[in-house]
Amino acid sequence: MTTARANVHGTAIVLGTRGFLITGPSGSGKSRLAIACITAARQAGHFAALVADDRVDLALEHDRIVARCPPSIHGLIEIRGAGIGTIETVPSAVMDWALLPISAPFDPRLP
C-alpha cells in the first residue's frame, strides 16, 4: 500500500490539540496569521507551535492528514519585512482544519 504524499505551499501550526493548515498565495498573510495565532494561544496559557512555514509535507496516514516540515526549513518562519525568524516547532501534527484566508476586495461581505 502506497501512502499519499504531497508538498504544499502553506503554513502548518498546532494550537492546543488541533492542527491547522493555512494555505494561500504568496503574500496573503499565512505566516503573519500563524504568528498571531501562536502568540495569542501562548498568552492565554495554551500550547502552540509551528510545524512548518512556506512548504509543508503532507501524508495520509491511518485516514488522517499528517503535516511535517521539510528538514531544510525546520524551525524557520518568514516575518515579512524583517526576514527569517526562528520559532518553537513540533516535528509533526495531524491537521484538523484547513484555512484559506481571503481579504477584501476578493471576499465582499454583501453582494
Short mmCIF file of N, CA, C and O in Angstrom, two decimals, residues 21-79:
data_model
loop_
_atom_site.label_atom_id
_atom_site.label_comp_id
_atom_site.label_asym_id
_atom_site.label_seq_id
_atom_site.Cartn_x
_atom_site.Cartn_y
_atom_site.Cartn_z
N LEU A 21 -3.82 23.91 8.90
CA LEU A 21 -3.05 24.15 7.68
C LEU A 21 -3.59 25.42 7.06
O LEU A 21 -4.78 25.52 6.74
N ILE A 22 -2.72 26.42 6.91
CA ILE A 22 -3.10 27.71 6.33
C ILE A 22 -2.52 27.74 4.92
O ILE A 22 -1.30 27.62 4.75
N THR A 23 -3.38 27.87 3.92
CA THR A 23 -2.92 27.89 2.53
C THR A 23 -3.24 29.23 1.90
O THR A 23 -3.97 30.03 2.47
N GLY A 24 -2.69 29.46 0.72
CA GLY A 24 -2.96 30.69 0.00
C GLY A 24 -1.75 31.15 -0.76
O GLY A 24 -0.64 30.65 -0.57
N PRO A 25 -1.95 32.13 -1.63
CA PRO A 25 -0.84 32.62 -2.45
C PRO A 25 0.21 33.37 -1.63
O PRO A 25 -0.07 33.79 -0.50
N SER A 26 1.36 33.54 -2.20
CA SER A 26 2.43 34.30 -1.55
C SER A 26 1.93 35.69 -1.20
O SER A 26 1.23 36.33 -2.00
N GLY A 27 2.26 36.15 0.00
CA GLY A 27 1.89 37.49 0.43
C GLY A 27 0.47 37.60 0.98
O GLY A 27 0.03 38.69 1.31
N SER A 28 -0.24 36.46 1.10
CA SER A 28 -1.62 36.54 1.58
C SER A 28 -1.74 36.55 3.09
O SER A 28 -2.84 36.66 3.63
N GLY A 29 -0.62 36.43 3.81
CA GLY A 29 -0.64 36.56 5.26
C GLY A 29 -0.62 35.27 6.04
O GLY A 29 -0.98 35.24 7.22
N LYS A 30 -0.20 34.17 5.41
CA LYS A 30 -0.16 32.87 6.09
C LYS A 30 0.75 32.89 7.31
O LYS A 30 0.34 32.50 8.41
N SER A 31 1.96 33.35 7.15
CA SER A 31 2.92 33.38 8.25
C SER A 31 2.48 34.37 9.33
O SER A 31 2.58 34.08 10.52
N ARG A 32 1.99 35.52 8.91
CA ARG A 32 1.51 36.54 9.87
C ARG A 32 0.35 35.99 10.70
O ARG A 32 0.31 36.17 11.91
N LEU A 33 -0.58 35.29 10.05
CA LEU A 33 -1.70 34.69 10.78
C LEU A 33 -1.20 33.62 11.74
O LEU A 33 -1.65 33.54 12.88
N ALA A 34 -0.25 32.80 11.29
CA ALA A 34 0.31 31.75 12.15
C ALA A 34 0.96 32.34 13.39
O ALA A 34 0.72 31.88 14.52
N ILE A 35 1.78 33.37 13.21
CA ILE A 35 2.46 34.01 14.35
C ILE A 35 1.43 34.61 15.30
O ILE A 35 1.54 34.48 16.52
N ALA A 36 0.41 35.27 14.75
CA ALA A 36 -0.62 35.89 15.59
C ALA A 36 -1.37 34.84 16.40
O ALA A 36 -1.62 35.03 17.60
N CYS A 37 -1.71 33.72 15.77
CA CYS A 37 -2.43 32.65 16.48
C CYS A 37 -1.57 32.00 17.55
O CYS A 37 -2.04 31.75 18.67
N ILE A 38 -0.32 31.72 17.22
CA ILE A 38 0.60 31.11 18.19
C ILE A 38 0.80 32.04 19.37
O ILE A 38 0.74 31.63 20.53
N THR A 39 1.02 33.32 19.11
CA THR A 39 1.22 34.30 20.18
C THR A 39 -0.01 34.41 21.07
O THR A 39 0.10 34.39 22.30
N ALA A 40 -1.18 34.52 20.47
CA ALA A 40 -2.42 34.65 21.25
C ALA A 40 -2.68 33.40 22.10
O ALA A 40 -3.06 33.51 23.27
N ALA A 41 -2.45 32.23 21.53
CA ALA A 41 -2.66 30.99 22.28
C ALA A 41 -1.71 30.90 23.47
O ALA A 41 -2.12 30.56 24.58
N ARG A 42 -0.44 31.24 23.24
CA ARG A 42 0.53 31.18 24.33
C ARG A 42 0.21 32.20 25.42
O ARG A 42 0.35 31.91 26.61
N GLN A 43 -0.21 33.39 25.03
CA GLN A 43 -0.58 34.42 26.02
C GLN A 43 -1.78 33.98 26.86
O GLN A 43 -1.91 34.39 28.00
N ALA A 44 -2.63 33.14 26.29
CA ALA A 44 -3.79 32.62 27.02
C ALA A 44 -3.45 31.36 27.82
O ALA A 44 -4.33 30.77 28.45
N GLY A 45 -2.18 30.96 27.78
CA GLY A 45 -1.73 29.80 28.55
C GLY A 45 -1.91 28.46 27.86
O GLY A 45 -1.82 27.42 28.50
N HIS A 46 -2.12 28.48 26.55
CA HIS A 46 -2.31 27.25 25.79
C HIS A 46 -1.04 26.86 25.04
O HIS A 46 -0.21 27.72 24.73
N PHE A 47 -0.92 25.58 24.73
CA PHE A 47 0.20 25.12 23.91
C PHE A 47 0.00 25.60 22.48
O PHE A 47 -1.12 25.57 21.95
N ALA A 48 1.08 26.03 21.85
CA ALA A 48 1.03 26.43 20.44
C ALA A 48 2.43 26.31 19.86
O ALA A 48 3.41 26.65 20.52
N ALA A 49 2.51 25.81 18.62
CA ALA A 49 3.81 25.67 17.98
C ALA A 49 3.65 25.61 16.46
O ALA A 49 2.58 25.26 15.94
N LEU A 50 4.72 25.92 15.78
CA LEU A 50 4.79 25.81 14.33
C LEU A 50 5.15 24.38 13.96
O LEU A 50 5.96 23.74 14.64
N VAL A 51 4.56 23.89 12.89
CA VAL A 51 5.01 22.63 12.29
C VAL A 51 5.91 22.98 11.11
O VAL A 51 7.04 22.53 11.03
N ALA A 52 5.41 23.83 10.20
CA ALA A 52 6.20 24.21 9.02
C ALA A 52 5.66 25.52 8.45
O ALA A 52 4.47 25.79 8.53
N ASP A 53 6.56 26.30 7.87
CA ASP A 53 6.17 27.55 7.22
C ASP A 53 6.70 27.56 5.80
O ASP A 53 7.84 27.18 5.54
N ASP A 54 5.87 27.99 4.87
CA ASP A 54 6.16 28.14 3.45
C ASP A 54 5.95 26.84 2.67
O ASP A 54 5.24 26.81 1.70
N ARG A 55 6.59 25.77 3.10
CA ARG A 55 6.41 24.45 2.46
C ARG A 55 6.03 23.47 3.55
O ARG A 55 6.64 23.44 4.62
N VAL A 56 5.02 22.65 3.28
CA VAL A 56 4.55 21.66 4.24
C VAL A 56 4.46 20.31 3.55
O VAL A 56 3.85 20.20 2.48
N ASP A 57 5.09 19.30 4.14
CA ASP A 57 4.95 17.93 3.65
C ASP A 57 3.71 17.32 4.29
O ASP A 57 3.60 17.30 5.52
N LEU A 58 2.78 16.85 3.46
CA LEU A 58 1.56 16.23 3.95
C LEU A 58 1.53 14.76 3.56
O LEU A 58 1.96 14.40 2.47
N ALA A 59 1.04 13.92 4.46
CA ALA A 59 0.91 12.49 4.18
C ALA A 59 -0.40 12.00 4.76
O ALA A 59 -0.84 12.45 5.82
N LEU A 60 -1.04 11.10 4.04
CA LEU A 60 -2.25 10.46 4.54
C LEU A 60 -1.83 9.21 5.30
O LEU A 60 -1.27 8.29 4.72
N GLU A 61 -2.04 9.23 6.61
CA GLU A 61 -1.63 8.13 7.47
C GLU A 61 -2.81 7.72 8.35
O GLU A 61 -3.30 8.53 9.14
N HIS A 62 -3.26 6.49 8.21
CA HIS A 62 -4.38 5.97 9.01
C HIS A 62 -5.60 6.89 8.89
O HIS A 62 -6.23 7.23 9.89
N ASP A 63 -5.89 7.31 7.67
CA ASP A 63 -7.04 8.16 7.36
C ASP A 63 -6.97 9.55 8.00
O ASP A 63 -7.99 10.21 8.18
N ARG A 64 -5.79 9.99 8.37
CA ARG A 64 -5.58 11.34 8.92
C ARG A 64 -4.51 12.04 8.08
O ARG A 64 -3.57 11.41 7.61
N ILE A 65 -4.61 13.33 7.92
CA ILE A 65 -3.59 14.10 7.21
C ILE A 65 -2.57 14.57 8.23
O ILE A 65 -2.90 15.26 9.19
N VAL A 66 -1.32 14.15 8.02
CA VAL A 66 -0.23 14.50 8.94
C VAL A 66 0.72 15.46 8.23
O VAL A 66 1.15 15.21 7.10
N ALA A 67 1.03 16.57 8.90
CA ALA A 67 1.95 17.58 8.36
C ALA A 67 3.31 17.43 9.01
O ALA A 67 3.42 17.18 10.21
N ARG A 68 4.34 17.61 8.19
CA ARG A 68 5.73 17.62 8.65
C ARG A 68 6.46 18.75 7.93
O ARG A 68 6.04 19.21 6.88
N CYS A 69 7.58 19.13 8.51
CA CYS A 69 8.39 20.19 7.93
C CYS A 69 9.54 19.61 7.12
O CYS A 69 10.24 18.72 7.61
N PRO A 70 9.77 20.12 5.91
CA PRO A 70 10.98 19.71 5.19
C PRO A 70 12.21 20.09 6.03
O PRO A 70 12.25 21.17 6.63
N PRO A 71 13.20 19.19 6.14
CA PRO A 71 14.35 19.43 7.02
C PRO A 71 15.08 20.76 6.78
O PRO A 71 15.55 21.38 7.73
N SER A 72 15.13 21.23 5.55
CA SER A 72 15.90 22.44 5.24
C SER A 72 15.30 23.71 5.84
O SER A 72 16.00 24.72 5.97
N ILE A 73 14.02 23.69 6.25
CA ILE A 73 13.39 24.90 6.80
C ILE A 73 12.86 24.68 8.22
O ILE A 73 12.09 25.49 8.73
N HIS A 74 13.29 23.62 8.85
CA HIS A 74 12.82 23.29 10.20
C HIS A 74 13.07 24.44 11.18
O HIS A 74 14.17 24.97 11.27
N GLY A 75 12.02 24.87 11.89
CA GLY A 75 12.14 25.91 12.92
C GLY A 75 12.19 27.33 12.39
O GLY A 75 12.35 28.26 13.17
N LEU A 76 12.02 27.50 11.08
CA LEU A 76 12.12 28.84 10.49
C LEU A 76 10.75 29.34 10.06
O LEU A 76 9.90 28.56 9.62
N ILE A 77 10.54 30.65 10.18
CA ILE A 77 9.30 31.27 9.72
C ILE A 77 9.65 32.62 9.12
O ILE A 77 10.52 33.33 9.63
N GLU A 78 8.98 32.96 8.02
CA GLU A 78 9.24 34.24 7.37
C GLU A 78 8.43 35.33 8.06
O GLU A 78 7.22 35.19 8.26
N ILE A 79 9.11 36.40 8.44
CA ILE A 79 8.45 37.56 9.02
C ILE A 79 8.58 38.67 7.98
O ILE A 79 9.65 39.25 7.80
#
